[in-house]
JSON list of C-alpha atoms and ligand atoms in Angstrom, two decimals:
[
{"chain": "P", "resi": 112, "resn": "UNK", "atom": "CA", "xyz": [-20.85, 27.43, 8.95]},
{"chain": "P", "resi": 113, "resn": "UNK", "atom": "CA", "xyz": [-20.28, 24.57, 11.28]},
{"chain": "P", "resi": 114, "resn": "UNK", "atom": "CA", "xyz": [-16.26, 23.57, 12.12]},
{"chain": "P", "resi": 115, "resn": "UNK", "atom": "CA", "xyz": [-16.03, 19.90, 11.40]},
{"chain": "P", "resi": 116, "resn": "UNK", "atom": "CA", "xyz": [-13.20, 17.93, 12.16]},
{"chain": "P", "resi": 117, "resn": "UNK", "atom": "CA", "xyz": [-11.51, 14.29, 10.39]},
{"chain": "P", "resi": 118, "resn": "UNK", "atom": "CA", "xyz": [-9.66, 12.16, 12.98]},
{"chain": "P", "resi": 119, "resn": "UNK", "atom": "CA", "xyz": [-7.81, 8.94, 11.67]},
{"chain": "P", "resi": 120, "resn": "UNK", "atom": "CA", "xyz": [-6.75, 6.14, 13.76]},
{"chain": "P", "resi": 121, "resn": "UNK", "atom": "CA", "xyz": [-3.27, 4.54, 13.41]},
{"chain": "P", "resi": 122, "resn": "UNK", "atom": "CA", "xyz": [-0.94, 2.38, 15.22]},
{"chain": "P", "resi": 123, "resn": "UNK", "atom": "CA", "xyz": [2.58, 2.88, 15.15]},
{"chain": "P", "resi": 124, "resn": "UNK", "atom": "CA", "xyz": [5.28, 0.72, 16.45]},
{"chain": "P", "resi": 125, "resn": "UNK", "atom": "CA", "xyz": [8.36, -0.95, 15.70]},
{"chain": "P", "resi": 126, "resn": "UNK", "atom": "CA", "xyz": [9.22, -3.68, 13.42]},
{"chain": "P", "resi": 127, "resn": "UNK", "atom": "CA", "xyz": [9.68, -5.66, 16.33]},
{"chain": "P", "resi": 128, "resn": "UNK", "atom": "CA", "xyz": [6.39, -5.10, 18.13]},
{"chain": "P", "resi": 129, "resn": "UNK", "atom": "CA", "xyz": [4.60, -6.49, 14.78]},
{"chain": "P", "resi": 130, "resn": "UNK", "atom": "CA", "xyz": [2.88, -9.98, 15.15]},
{"chain": "P", "resi": 131, "resn": "UNK", "atom": "CA", "xyz": [3.94, -12.62, 12.94]},
{"chain": "P", "resi": 132, "resn": "UNK", "atom": "CA", "xyz": [2.03, -12.15, 10.17]},
{"chain": "P", "resi": 133, "resn": "UNK", "atom": "CA", "xyz": [1.95, -8.43, 9.55]},
{"chain": "P", "resi": 134, "resn": "UNK", "atom": "CA", "xyz": [5.90, -8.51, 10.05]},
{"chain": "P", "resi": 135, "resn": "UNK", "atom": "CA", "xyz": [5.87, -11.50, 7.21]},
{"chain": "P", "resi": 136, "resn": "UNK", "atom": "CA", "xyz": [4.00, -9.06, 4.79]},
{"chain": "P", "resi": 137, "resn": "UNK", "atom": "CA", "xyz": [6.53, -6.66, 5.81]},
{"chain": "P", "resi": 138, "resn": "UNK", "atom": "CA", "xyz": [9.31, -8.74, 5.19]},
{"chain": "P", "resi": 139, "resn": "UNK", "atom": "CA", "xyz": [7.84, -9.68, 1.97]},
{"chain": "P", "resi": 140, "resn": "UNK", "atom": "CA", "xyz": [7.41, -5.81, 1.18]},
{"chain": "P", "resi": 141, "resn": "UNK", "atom": "CA", "xyz": [11.17, -5.57, 1.65]},
{"chain": "P", "resi": 142, "resn": "UNK", "atom": "CA", "xyz": [12.26, -8.50, -0.09]},
{"chain": "P", "resi": 143, "resn": "UNK", "atom": "CA", "xyz": [9.95, -6.94, -3.22]},
{"chain": "P", "resi": 144, "resn": "UNK", "atom": "CA", "xyz": [11.93, -3.99, -3.47]},
{"chain": "P", "resi": 145, "resn": "UNK", "atom": "CA", "xyz": [14.89, -6.13, -5.28]},
{"chain": "P", "resi": 146, "resn": "UNK", "atom": "CA", "xyz": [12.50, -6.36, -7.88]},
{"chain": "P", "resi": 147, "resn": "UNK", "atom": "CA", "xyz": [12.61, -2.64, -8.55]},
{"chain": "P", "resi": 148, "resn": "UNK", "atom": "CA", "xyz": [13.00, -0.91, -11.72]},
{"chain": "P", "resi": 149, "resn": "UNK", "atom": "CA", "xyz": [14.25, 2.10, -10.64]},
{"chain": "P", "resi": 150, "resn": "UNK", "atom": "CA", "xyz": [17.06, 3.67, -13.46]},
{"chain": "P", "resi": 151, "resn": "UNK", "atom": "CA", "xyz": [15.28, 7.10, -13.14]},
{"chain": "P", "resi": 152, "resn": "UNK", "atom": "CA", "xyz": [14.57, 7.84, -9.28]},
{"chain": "P", "resi": 153, "resn": "UNK", "atom": "CA", "xyz": [16.70, 5.32, -7.78]},
{"chain": "P", "resi": 154, "resn": "UNK", "atom": "CA", "xyz": [13.95, 4.88, -5.44]},
{"chain": "P", "resi": 155, "resn": "UNK", "atom": "CA", "xyz": [13.16, 1.58, -4.67]},
{"chain": "P", "resi": 156, "resn": "UNK", "atom": "CA", "xyz": [9.52, 0.39, -3.37]},
{"chain": "P", "resi": 157, "resn": "UNK", "atom": "CA", "xyz": [8.25, -3.01, -2.74]},
{"chain": "P", "resi": 158, "resn": "UNK", "atom": "CA", "xyz": [4.82, -3.81, -1.73]},
{"chain": "P", "resi": 159, "resn": "UNK", "atom": "CA", "xyz": [3.59, -7.40, -0.74]},
{"chain": "P", "resi": 160, "resn": "UNK", "atom": "CA", "xyz": [-0.34, -7.82, -0.84]},
{"chain": "P", "resi": 161, "resn": "UNK", "atom": "CA", "xyz": [-1.69, -10.63, 1.43]},
{"chain": "P", "resi": 162, "resn": "UNK", "atom": "CA", "xyz": [-4.87, -12.74, 0.12]},
{"chain": "P", "resi": 163, "resn": "UNK", "atom": "CA", "xyz": [-7.52, -14.41, 1.74]},
{"chain": "P", "resi": 164, "resn": "UNK", "atom": "CA", "xyz": [-6.24, -17.91, 1.35]},
{"chain": "P", "resi": 165, "resn": "UNK", "atom": "CA", "xyz": [-2.67, -16.81, 2.66]},
{"chain": "P", "resi": 166, "resn": "UNK", "atom": "CA", "xyz": [-0.98, -16.36, -0.43]},
{"chain": "P", "resi": 167, "resn": "UNK", "atom": "CA", "xyz": [1.50, -13.15, -0.85]},
{"chain": "P", "resi": 168, "resn": "UNK", "atom": "CA", "xyz": [2.11, -11.48, -4.29]},
{"chain": "P", "resi": 169, "resn": "UNK", "atom": "CA", "xyz": [4.77, -9.27, -4.36]},
{"chain": "P", "resi": 170, "resn": "UNK", "atom": "CA", "xyz": [5.07, -5.78, -6.50]},
{"chain": "P", "resi": 171, "resn": "UNK", "atom": "CA", "xyz": [7.79, -3.18, -7.03]},
{"chain": "P", "resi": 172, "resn": "UNK", "atom": "CA", "xyz": [8.10, -0.04, -8.73]},
{"chain": "P", "resi": 173, "resn": "UNK", "atom": "CA", "xyz": [8.71, -0.38, -12.62]},
{"chain": "P", "resi": 174, "resn": "UNK", "atom": "CA", "xyz": [9.86, 2.86, -14.38]},
{"chain": "P", "resi": 175, "resn": "UNK", "atom": "CA", "xyz": [10.27, 4.01, -18.13]},
{"chain": "P", "resi": 176, "resn": "UNK", "atom": "CA", "xyz": [11.94, 6.54, -20.21]},
{"chain": "P", "resi": 177, "resn": "UNK", "atom": "CA", "xyz": [8.71, 8.32, -20.62]},
{"chain": "P", "resi": 178, "resn": "UNK", "atom": "CA", "xyz": [8.18, 8.55, -17.03]},
{"chain": "P", "resi": 179, "resn": "UNK", "atom": "CA", "xyz": [3.98, 8.32, -16.77]},
{"chain": "P", "resi": 180, "resn": "UNK", "atom": "CA", "xyz": [4.65, 5.17, -18.30]},
{"chain": "P", "resi": 181, "resn": "UNK", "atom": "CA", "xyz": [5.56, 3.72, -15.02]},
{"chain": "P", "resi": 182, "resn": "UNK", "atom": "CA", "xyz": [4.02, 2.14, -12.49]},
{"chain": "P", "resi": 183, "resn": "UNK", "atom": "CA", "xyz": [4.15, 2.40, -8.79]},
{"chain": "P", "resi": 184, "resn": "UNK", "atom": "CA", "xyz": [4.76, -0.99, -6.37]},
{"chain": "P", "resi": 185, "resn": "UNK", "atom": "CA", "xyz": [1.26, -0.91, -4.74]},
{"chain": "P", "resi": 186, "resn": "UNK", "atom": "CA", "xyz": [-0.22, -1.09, -8.04]},
{"chain": "P", "resi": 187, "resn": "UNK", "atom": "CA", "xyz": [1.97, -3.55, -9.65]},
{"chain": "P", "resi": 188, "resn": "UNK", "atom": "CA", "xyz": [1.36, -5.77, -6.68]},
{"chain": "P", "resi": 189, "resn": "UNK", "atom": "CA", "xyz": [-2.45, -5.15, -6.53]},
{"chain": "P", "resi": 190, "resn": "UNK", "atom": "CA", "xyz": [-3.20, -5.77, -10.12]},
{"chain": "P", "resi": 191, "resn": "UNK", "atom": "CA", "xyz": [-0.90, -8.60, -10.50]},
{"chain": "P", "resi": 192, "resn": "UNK", "atom": "CA", "xyz": [-2.84, -10.18, -7.47]},
{"chain": "P", "resi": 193, "resn": "UNK", "atom": "CA", "xyz": [-6.27, -9.49, -9.12]},
{"chain": "P", "resi": 194, "resn": "UNK", "atom": "CA", "xyz": [-5.28, -10.78, -12.31]},
{"chain": "P", "resi": 195, "resn": "UNK", "atom": "CA", "xyz": [-4.00, -14.07, -10.67]},
{"chain": "P", "resi": 196, "resn": "UNK", "atom": "CA", "xyz": [-6.48, -14.62, -8.43]},
{"chain": "P", "resi": 197, "resn": "UNK", "atom": "CA", "xyz": [-9.49, -12.78, -8.93]},
{"chain": "P", "resi": 198, "resn": "UNK", "atom": "CA", "xyz": [-11.42, -14.76, -6.55]},
{"chain": "P", "resi": 199, "resn": "UNK", "atom": "CA", "xyz": [-9.51, -14.00, -3.41]},
{"chain": "P", "resi": 200, "resn": "UNK", "atom": "CA", "xyz": [-10.06, -11.29, -1.73]},
{"chain": "P", "resi": 201, "resn": "UNK", "atom": "CA", "xyz": [-7.39, -8.68, -0.74]},
{"chain": "P", "resi": 202, "resn": "UNK", "atom": "CA", "xyz": [-6.94, -8.65, 3.01]},
{"chain": "P", "resi": 203, "resn": "UNK", "atom": "CA", "xyz": [-3.57, -6.57, 3.46]},
{"chain": "P", "resi": 204, "resn": "UNK", "atom": "CA", "xyz": [-1.01, -4.81, 2.09]},
{"chain": "P", "resi": 205, "resn": "UNK", "atom": "CA", "xyz": [2.73, -3.53, 3.33]},
{"chain": "P", "resi": 206, "resn": "UNK", "atom": "CA", "xyz": [4.68, -0.98, 1.41]},
{"chain": "P", "resi": 207, "resn": "UNK", "atom": "CA", "xyz": [8.38, -0.08, 2.13]},
{"chain": "P", "resi": 208, "resn": "UNK", "atom": "CA", "xyz": [10.83, 2.44, 0.09]},
{"chain": "P", "resi": 209, "resn": "UNK", "atom": "CA", "xyz": [14.57, 2.34, -0.06]},
{"chain": "P", "resi": 210, "resn": "UNK", "atom": "CA", "xyz": [16.66, 5.06, -1.38]},
{"chain": "P", "resi": 211, "resn": "UNK", "atom": "CA", "xyz": [20.40, 4.43, -1.62]},
{"chain": "P", "resi": 212, "resn": "UNK", "atom": "CA", "xyz": [21.33, 4.35, 1.95]},
{"chain": "P", "resi": 213, "resn": "UNK", "atom": "CA", "xyz": [18.39, 1.76, 2.33]},
{"chain": "P", "resi": 214, "resn": "UNK", "atom": "CA", "xyz": [14.87, 1.90, 4.03]},
{"chain": "P", "resi": 215, "resn": "UNK", "atom": "CA", "xyz": [13.82, 5.64, 4.32]},
{"chain": "P", "resi": 216, "resn": "UNK", "atom": "CA", "xyz": [12.94, 7.14, 7.49]},
{"chain": "P", "resi": 217, "resn": "UNK", "atom": "CA", "xyz": [9.80, 9.34, 6.00]},
{"chain": "P", "resi": 218, "resn": "UNK", "atom": "CA", "xyz": [7.86, 6.48, 5.00]},
{"chain": "P", "resi": 219, "resn": "UNK", "atom": "CA", "xyz": [6.91, 6.01, 1.21]},
{"chain": "P", "resi": 220, "resn": "UNK", "atom": "CA", "xyz": [3.29, 7.06, 1.46]},
{"chain": "P", "resi": 221, "resn": "UNK", "atom": "CA", "xyz": [1.10, 5.58, -1.38]},
{"chain": "P", "resi": 222, "resn": "UNK", "atom": "CA", "xyz": [0.31, 8.75, -3.74]},
{"chain": "P", "resi": 223, "resn": "UNK", "atom": "CA", "xyz": [-2.95, 9.11, -4.41]},
{"chain": "P", "resi": 224, "resn": "UNK", "atom": "CA", "xyz": [-3.86, 7.22, -7.71]},
{"chain": "P", "resi": 225, "resn": "UNK", "atom": "CA", "xyz": [-2.18, 3.92, -5.31]},
{"chain": "P", "resi": 226, "resn": "UNK", "atom": "CA", "xyz": [-4.88, 4.76, -2.93]},
{"chain": "P", "resi": 227, "resn": "UNK", "atom": "CA", "xyz": [-7.75, 5.16, -5.43]},
{"chain": "P", "resi": 228, "resn": "UNK", "atom": "CA", "xyz": [-6.97, 1.81, -6.90]},
{"chain": "P", "resi": 229, "resn": "UNK", "atom": "CA", "xyz": [-6.70, 0.16, -3.42]},
{"chain": "P", "resi": 230, "resn": "UNK", "atom": "CA", "xyz": [-9.81, 1.74, -2.65]},
{"chain": "P", "resi": 231, "resn": "UNK", "atom": "CA", "xyz": [-11.58, 0.21, -5.66]},
{"chain": "P", "resi": 232, "resn": "UNK", "atom": "CA", "xyz": [-10.45, -3.15, -4.42]},
{"chain": "P", "resi": 233, "resn": "UNK", "atom": "CA", "xyz": [-12.15, -2.87, -1.13]},
{"chain": "P", "resi": 234, "resn": "UNK", "atom": "CA", "xyz": [-15.11, -2.14, -2.84]},
{"chain": "P", "resi": 235, "resn": "UNK", "atom": "CA", "xyz": [-14.71, -5.03, -4.95]},
{"chain": "P", "resi": 236, "resn": "UNK", "atom": "CA", "xyz": [-14.46, -7.09, -1.79]},
{"chain": "P", "resi": 237, "resn": "UNK", "atom": "CA", "xyz": [-16.66, -5.75, 0.55]},
{"chain": "P", "resi": 238, "resn": "UNK", "atom": "CA", "xyz": [-14.25, -5.58, 3.09]},
{"chain": "P", "resi": 239, "resn": "UNK", "atom": "CA", "xyz": [-11.20, -3.37, 4.47]},
{"chain": "P", "resi": 240, "resn": "UNK", "atom": "CA", "xyz": [-7.49, -3.64, 3.54]},
{"chain": "P", "resi": 241, "resn": "UNK", "atom": "CA", "xyz": [-4.92, -3.33, 6.62]},
{"chain": "P", "resi": 242, "resn": "UNK", "atom": "CA", "xyz": [-2.42, -1.36, 5.28]},
{"chain": "P", "resi": 243, "resn": "UNK", "atom": "CA", "xyz": [1.33, -1.70, 6.52]},
{"chain": "P", "resi": 244, "resn": "UNK", "atom": "CA", "xyz": [3.54, 1.28, 5.79]},
{"chain": "P", "resi": 245, "resn": "UNK", "atom": "CA", "xyz": [7.12, 0.46, 7.15]},
{"chain": "P", "resi": 246, "resn": "UNK", "atom": "CA", "xyz": [9.97, 3.03, 7.56]},
{"chain": "P", "resi": 247, "resn": "UNK", "atom": "CA", "xyz": [13.62, 2.75, 9.20]},
{"chain": "P", "resi": 248, "resn": "UNK", "atom": "CA", "xyz": [11.37, 4.57, 12.47]},
{"chain": "P", "resi": 249, "resn": "UNK", "atom": "CA", "xyz": [8.86, 1.97, 12.66]},
{"chain": "P", "resi": 250, "resn": "UNK", "atom": "CA", "xyz": [5.64, 0.68, 11.13]},
{"chain": "P", "resi": 251, "resn": "UNK", "atom": "CA", "xyz": [2.61, 2.63, 10.55]},
{"chain": "P", "resi": 252, "resn": "UNK", "atom": "CA", "xyz": [-0.87, 0.63, 10.59]},
{"chain": "P", "resi": 253, "resn": "UNK", "atom": "CA", "xyz": [-3.97, 1.84, 8.95]},
{"chain": "P", "resi": 254, "resn": "UNK", "atom": "CA", "xyz": [-7.22, -0.20, 9.21]},
{"chain": "P", "resi": 255, "resn": "UNK", "atom": "CA", "xyz": [-8.52, 0.42, 5.66]},
{"chain": "P", "resi": 256, "resn": "UNK", "atom": "CA", "xyz": [-7.59, 2.48, 2.66]},
{"chain": "P", "resi": 257, "resn": "UNK", "atom": "CA", "xyz": [-10.03, 4.90, 3.56]},
{"chain": "P", "resi": 258, "resn": "UNK", "atom": "CA", "xyz": [-8.58, 6.59, 6.83]},
{"chain": "P", "resi": 259, "resn": "UNK", "atom": "CA", "xyz": [-5.96, 7.34, 4.14]},
{"chain": "P", "resi": 260, "resn": "UNK", "atom": "CA", "xyz": [-8.04, 8.79, 1.66]},
{"chain": "P", "resi": 261, "resn": "UNK", "atom": "CA", "xyz": [-11.27, 10.41, 3.28]},
{"chain": "P", "resi": 262, "resn": "UNK", "atom": "CA", "xyz": [-14.16, 11.78, 1.18]},
{"chain": "P", "resi": 263, "resn": "UNK", "atom": "CA", "xyz": [-13.54, 9.37, -1.39]},
{"chain": "P", "resi": 264, "resn": "UNK", "atom": "CA", "xyz": [-15.41, 8.68, -4.55]},
{"chain": "P", "resi": 265, "resn": "UNK", "atom": "CA", "xyz": [-16.50, 5.27, -5.34]},
{"chain": "P", "resi": 266, "resn": "UNK", "atom": "CA", "xyz": [-19.54, 3.54, -7.17]},
{"chain": "P", "resi": 267, "resn": "UNK", "atom": "CA", "xyz": [-21.96, 4.30, -4.46]},
{"chain": "P", "resi": 268, "resn": "UNK", "atom": "CA", "xyz": [-21.39, 8.09, -5.23]},
{"chain": "P", "resi": 269, "resn": "UNK", "atom": "CA", "xyz": [-22.88, 8.21, -8.08]},
{"chain": "P", "resi": 270, "resn": "UNK", "atom": "CA", "xyz": [-25.74, 6.71, -7.20]},
{"chain": "V", "resi": 175, "resn": "THU", "atom": "N1", "xyz": [6.50, 5.13, -5.89]},
{"chain": "V", "resi": 175, "resn": "THU", "atom": "C1", "xyz": [5.76, 3.99, -5.31]},
{"chain": "V", "resi": 175, "resn": "THU", "atom": "O1", "xyz": [6.36, 2.64, -6.52]},
{"chain": "V", "resi": 175, "resn": "THU", "atom": "N2", "xyz": [4.93, 4.14, -4.81]},
{"chain": "V", "resi": 175, "resn": "THU", "atom": "C2", "xyz": [4.18, 5.31, -4.39]},
{"chain": "V", "resi": 175, "resn": "THU", "atom": "O2", "xyz": [3.17, 5.08, -3.54]},
{"chain": "V", "resi": 175, "resn": "THU", "atom": "C3", "xyz": [4.95, 6.67, -4.29]},
{"chain": "V", "resi": 175, "resn": "THU", "atom": "C4", "xyz": [5.76, 6.50, -5.53]},
{"chain": "V", "resi": 175, "resn": "THU", "atom": "C5", "xyz": [7.55, 4.94, -7.24]},
{"chain": "V", "resi": 175, "resn": "THU", "atom": "C6", "xyz": [7.10, 5.64, -8.34]},
{"chain": "V", "resi": 175, "resn": "THU", "atom": "C7", "xyz": [8.47, 5.90, -8.81]},
{"chain": "V", "resi": 175, "resn": "THU", "atom": "O3", "xyz": [9.36, 4.77, -9.54]},
{"chain": "V", "resi": 175, "resn": "THU", "atom": "C8", "xyz": [9.32, 6.47, -7.95]},
{"chain": "V", "resi": 175, "resn": "THU", "atom": "O4", "xyz": [8.62, 5.66, -6.63]},
{"chain": "V", "resi": 175, "resn": "THU", "atom": "C9", "xyz": [9.84, 7.74, -7.32]},
{"chain": "V", "resi": 175, "resn": "THU", "atom": "O5", "xyz": [8.32, 8.47, -7.59]}
]
């Protein structure tokens, strides 16, 4: 057997180092946390999606007493964007999580289901989605959701 390696390139820097468009999207994700409905986890997650025409669509986690019926911030943002502006490609998505003390130091990494949903959107518009994950320590930037979901399953895998 041959040993192989996976390598992921990403950027990490302070909020202040972000370029204006990225900062604006992170700001929108932070604002979106105020729309979180999270009476069970008390963990507020905000997401903001940037569309090709510059529109920003926000999303926040929405919980339910029947836990699996809730939805993560990323999927509320992405599905809302797709439902309202299906002709607009998604260019970027920013995400941030807050506990009772504020923005968490450990990033609110997108869960597996959200990664798969974002992947489908990349496939739909044939372009990568820039992913910004903010924490109190700084912001992680990935070129594509594929950087967070290697060996991913898409329509092409069935051909
Ligand atoms: N959550 C998100 O909104 N996005 C993620 O990627 C991780 C988890 C939410 C779901 C739930 O409302 C709360 O965080 C705790 O799991």
